[in-house]
């Protein structure tokens, strides 16, 4: 007589396990999206587009880089990047210079004005978040949220590190890479 084995306790796909009965992934997704919407509402009126702020932020964090590397970092196609760079350059938020080694290559640099625009864009959101956290969260909740930032950053960068092949297939909006969906 063959013994019947119980079904596996965890599915082959770890995401299914998390999204199962506990709904953990769905709850995290809802919370992150709600907070992101709230933070977008705190952006200064008439500022740079969110895509532009993304480019400025990447240049601030990673320093000057070729357009192709910037497109890859932001998950943008060349056509989308070209339009954004033209807009940012017209408003003196970035500068494009020729590379020393390969004169055909253009290096994108954040200008002092771009750095100030980025700081201004972030300042209102940081102020709101700081006040909201002080008002709505206990000290231990603020500490836990601070501890979770490392995990959130790792999640945001997982597609970049592991490559799209390591993630389940999913539709993506045209012109956007895996880390921006």
JSON list of N, CA and C in Angstrom, two decimals, residues 104-133:
[
{"chain": "A", "resi": 104, "resn": "UNK", "atom": "N", "xyz": [32.18, 60.65, -28.64]},
{"chain": "A", "resi": 104, "resn": "UNK", "atom": "CA", "xyz": [30.80, 60.51, -29.12]},
{"chain": "A", "resi": 104, "resn": "UNK", "atom": "C", "xyz": [29.82, 60.39, -27.96]},
{"chain": "A", "resi": 105, "resn": "UNK", "atom": "N", "xyz": [30.30, 59.94, -26.83]},
{"chain": "A", "resi": 105, "resn": "UNK", "atom": "CA", "xyz": [29.46, 59.71, -25.66]},
{"chain": "A", "resi": 105, "resn": "UNK", "atom": "C", "xyz": [29.21, 61.01, -24.90]},
{"chain": "A", "resi": 106, "resn": "UNK", "atom": "N", "xyz": [27.96, 61.18, -24.44]},
{"chain": "A", "resi": 106, "resn": "UNK", "atom": "CA", "xyz": [27.59, 62.36, -23.66]},
{"chain": "A", "resi": 106, "resn": "UNK", "atom": "C", "xyz": [27.42, 61.95, -22.20]},
{"chain": "A", "resi": 107, "resn": "UNK", "atom": "N", "xyz": [28.05, 62.70, -21.31]},
{"chain": "A", "resi": 107, "resn": "UNK", "atom": "CA", "xyz": [27.94, 62.46, -19.87]},
{"chain": "A", "resi": 107, "resn": "UNK", "atom": "C", "xyz": [26.91, 63.43, -19.30]},
{"chain": "A", "resi": 108, "resn": "UNK", "atom": "N", "xyz": [25.96, 62.88, -18.55]},
{"chain": "A", "resi": 108, "resn": "UNK", "atom": "CA", "xyz": [24.90, 63.69, -17.95]},
{"chain": "A", "resi": 108, "resn": "UNK", "atom": "C", "xyz": [25.30, 64.01, -16.52]},
{"chain": "A", "resi": 109, "resn": "UNK", "atom": "N", "xyz": [25.23, 65.30, -16.19]},
{"chain": "A", "resi": 109, "resn": "UNK", "atom": "CA", "xyz": [25.64, 65.78, -14.86]},
{"chain": "A", "resi": 109, "resn": "UNK", "atom": "C", "xyz": [24.52, 66.62, -14.26]},
{"chain": "A", "resi": 110, "resn": "UNK", "atom": "N", "xyz": [24.33, 66.47, -12.97]},
{"chain": "A", "resi": 110, "resn": "UNK", "atom": "CA", "xyz": [23.37, 67.30, -12.23]},
{"chain": "A", "resi": 110, "resn": "UNK", "atom": "C", "xyz": [24.00, 68.67, -12.00]},
{"chain": "A", "resi": 111, "resn": "UNK", "atom": "N", "xyz": [23.29, 69.73, -12.35]},
{"chain": "A", "resi": 111, "resn": "UNK", "atom": "CA", "xyz": [23.80, 71.09, -12.14]},
{"chain": "A", "resi": 111, "resn": "UNK", "atom": "C", "xyz": [23.46, 71.56, -10.73]},
{"chain": "A", "resi": 112, "resn": "UNK", "atom": "N", "xyz": [24.08, 72.64, -10.27]},
{"chain": "A", "resi": 112, "resn": "UNK", "atom": "CA", "xyz": [23.70, 73.19, -8.95]},
{"chain": "A", "resi": 112, "resn": "UNK", "atom": "C", "xyz": [22.21, 73.52, -8.90]},
{"chain": "A", "resi": 113, "resn": "UNK", "atom": "N", "xyz": [21.67, 74.05, -9.99]},
{"chain": "A", "resi": 113, "resn": "UNK", "atom": "CA", "xyz": [20.24, 74.36, -10.01]},
{"chain": "A", "resi": 113, "resn": "UNK", "atom": "C", "xyz": [19.41, 73.07, -9.92]},
{"chain": "A", "resi": 114, "resn": "UNK", "atom": "N", "xyz": [19.86, 72.00, -10.57]},
{"chain": "A", "resi": 114, "resn": "UNK", "atom": "CA", "xyz": [19.17, 70.71, -10.50]},
{"chain": "A", "resi": 114, "resn": "UNK", "atom": "C", "xyz": [19.21, 70.14, -9.09]},
{"chain": "A", "resi": 115, "resn": "UNK", "atom": "N", "xyz": [20.36, 70.30, -8.43]},
{"chain": "A", "resi": 115, "resn": "UNK", "atom": "CA", "xyz": [20.50, 69.84, -7.05]},
{"chain": "A", "resi": 115, "resn": "UNK", "atom": "C", "xyz": [19.52, 70.61, -6.13]},
{"chain": "A", "resi": 116, "resn": "UNK", "atom": "N", "xyz": [19.40, 71.91, -6.34]},
{"chain": "A", "resi": 116, "resn": "UNK", "atom": "CA", "xyz": [18.47, 72.72, -5.54]},
{"chain": "A", "resi": 116, "resn": "UNK", "atom": "C", "xyz": [17.02, 72.34, -5.82]},
{"chain": "A", "resi": 117, "resn": "UNK", "atom": "N", "xyz": [16.69, 72.10, -7.09]},
{"chain": "A", "resi": 117, "resn": "UNK", "atom": "CA", "xyz": [15.32, 71.70, -7.45]},
{"chain": "A", "resi": 117, "resn": "UNK", "atom": "C", "xyz": [14.97, 70.37, -6.78]},
{"chain": "A", "resi": 118, "resn": "UNK", "atom": "N", "xyz": [15.91, 69.44, -6.80]},
{"chain": "A", "resi": 118, "resn": "UNK", "atom": "CA", "xyz": [15.69, 68.14, -6.16]},
{"chain": "A", "resi": 118, "resn": "UNK", "atom": "C", "xyz": [15.49, 68.31, -4.66]},
{"chain": "A", "resi": 119, "resn": "UNK", "atom": "N", "xyz": [16.33, 69.12, -4.03]},
{"chain": "A", "resi": 119, "resn": "UNK", "atom": "CA", "xyz": [16.22, 69.36, -2.59]},
{"chain": "A", "resi": 119, "resn": "UNK", "atom": "C", "xyz": [14.88, 70.01, -2.26]},
{"chain": "A", "resi": 120, "resn": "UNK", "atom": "N", "xyz": [14.45, 70.97, -3.06]},
{"chain": "A", "resi": 120, "resn": "UNK", "atom": "CA", "xyz": [13.17, 71.63, -2.83]},
{"chain": "A", "resi": 120, "resn": "UNK", "atom": "C", "xyz": [12.01, 70.65, -2.97]},
{"chain": "A", "resi": 121, "resn": "UNK", "atom": "N", "xyz": [12.11, 69.79, -3.98]},
{"chain": "A", "resi": 121, "resn": "UNK", "atom": "CA", "xyz": [11.05, 68.81, -4.21]},
{"chain": "A", "resi": 121, "resn": "UNK", "atom": "C", "xyz": [10.96, 67.84, -3.02]},
{"chain": "A", "resi": 122, "resn": "UNK", "atom": "N", "xyz": [12.09, 67.44, -2.49]},
{"chain": "A", "resi": 122, "resn": "UNK", "atom": "CA", "xyz": [12.12, 66.49, -1.37]},
{"chain": "A", "resi": 122, "resn": "UNK", "atom": "C", "xyz": [11.74, 67.13, -0.04]},
{"chain": "A", "resi": 123, "resn": "UNK", "atom": "N", "xyz": [12.09, 68.39, 0.14]},
{"chain": "A", "resi": 123, "resn": "UNK", "atom": "CA", "xyz": [11.91, 69.06, 1.43]},
{"chain": "A", "resi": 123, "resn": "UNK", "atom": "C", "xyz": [10.47, 69.02, 1.93]},
{"chain": "A", "resi": 124, "resn": "UNK", "atom": "N", "xyz": [9.51, 69.35, 1.08]},
{"chain": "A", "resi": 124, "resn": "UNK", "atom": "CA", "xyz": [8.10, 69.35, 1.51]},
{"chain": "A", "resi": 124, "resn": "UNK", "atom": "C", "xyz": [7.62, 67.97, 1.91]},
{"chain": "A", "resi": 125, "resn": "UNK", "atom": "N", "xyz": [8.05, 66.97, 1.15]},
{"chain": "A", "resi": 125, "resn": "UNK", "atom": "CA", "xyz": [7.64, 65.60, 1.46]},
{"chain": "A", "resi": 125, "resn": "UNK", "atom": "C", "xyz": [8.31, 65.10, 2.74]},
{"chain": "A", "resi": 126, "resn": "UNK", "atom": "N", "xyz": [9.56, 65.44, 2.92]},
{"chain": "A", "resi": 126, "resn": "UNK", "atom": "CA", "xyz": [10.25, 65.03, 4.16]},
{"chain": "A", "resi": 126, "resn": "UNK", "atom": "C", "xyz": [9.62, 65.68, 5.37]},
{"chain": "A", "resi": 127, "resn": "UNK", "atom": "N", "xyz": [9.27, 66.96, 5.25]},
{"chain": "A", "resi": 127, "resn": "UNK", "atom": "CA", "xyz": [8.63, 67.67, 6.35]},
{"chain": "A", "resi": 127, "resn": "UNK", "atom": "C", "xyz": [7.29, 67.03, 6.69]},
{"chain": "A", "resi": 128, "resn": "UNK", "atom": "N", "xyz": [6.46, 66.77, 5.67]},
{"chain": "A", "resi": 128, "resn": "UNK", "atom": "CA", "xyz": [5.17, 66.14, 5.91]},
{"chain": "A", "resi": 128, "resn": "UNK", "atom": "C", "xyz": [5.35, 64.79, 6.58]},
{"chain": "A", "resi": 129, "resn": "UNK", "atom": "N", "xyz": [6.26, 63.96, 6.04]},
{"chain": "A", "resi": 129, "resn": "UNK", "atom": "CA", "xyz": [6.44, 62.62, 6.57]},
{"chain": "A", "resi": 129, "resn": "UNK", "atom": "C", "xyz": [6.94, 62.65, 8.01]},
{"chain": "A", "resi": 130, "resn": "UNK", "atom": "N", "xyz": [7.86, 63.53, 8.30]},
{"chain": "A", "resi": 130, "resn": "UNK", "atom": "CA", "xyz": [8.37, 63.66, 9.66]},
{"chain": "A", "resi": 130, "resn": "UNK", "atom": "C", "xyz": [7.26, 64.03, 10.64]},
{"chain": "A", "resi": 131, "resn": "UNK", "atom": "N", "xyz": [6.45, 65.02, 10.26]},
{"chain": "A", "resi": 131, "resn": "UNK", "atom": "CA", "xyz": [5.34, 65.45, 11.12]},
{"chain": "A", "resi": 131, "resn": "UNK", "atom": "C", "xyz": [4.29, 64.35, 11.27]},
{"chain": "A", "resi": 132, "resn": "UNK", "atom": "N", "xyz": [3.96, 63.68, 10.17]},
{"chain": "A", "resi": 132, "resn": "UNK", "atom": "CA", "xyz": [2.96, 62.62, 10.21]},
{"chain": "A", "resi": 132, "resn": "UNK", "atom": "C", "xyz": [3.44, 61.46, 11.08]},
{"chain": "A", "resi": 133, "resn": "UNK", "atom": "N", "xyz": [4.71, 61.11, 10.96]},
{"chain": "A", "resi": 133, "resn": "UNK", "atom": "CA", "xyz": [5.24, 60.02, 11.78]},
{"chain": "A", "resi": 133, "resn": "UNK", "atom": "C", "xyz": [5.23, 60.39, 13.26]}
]
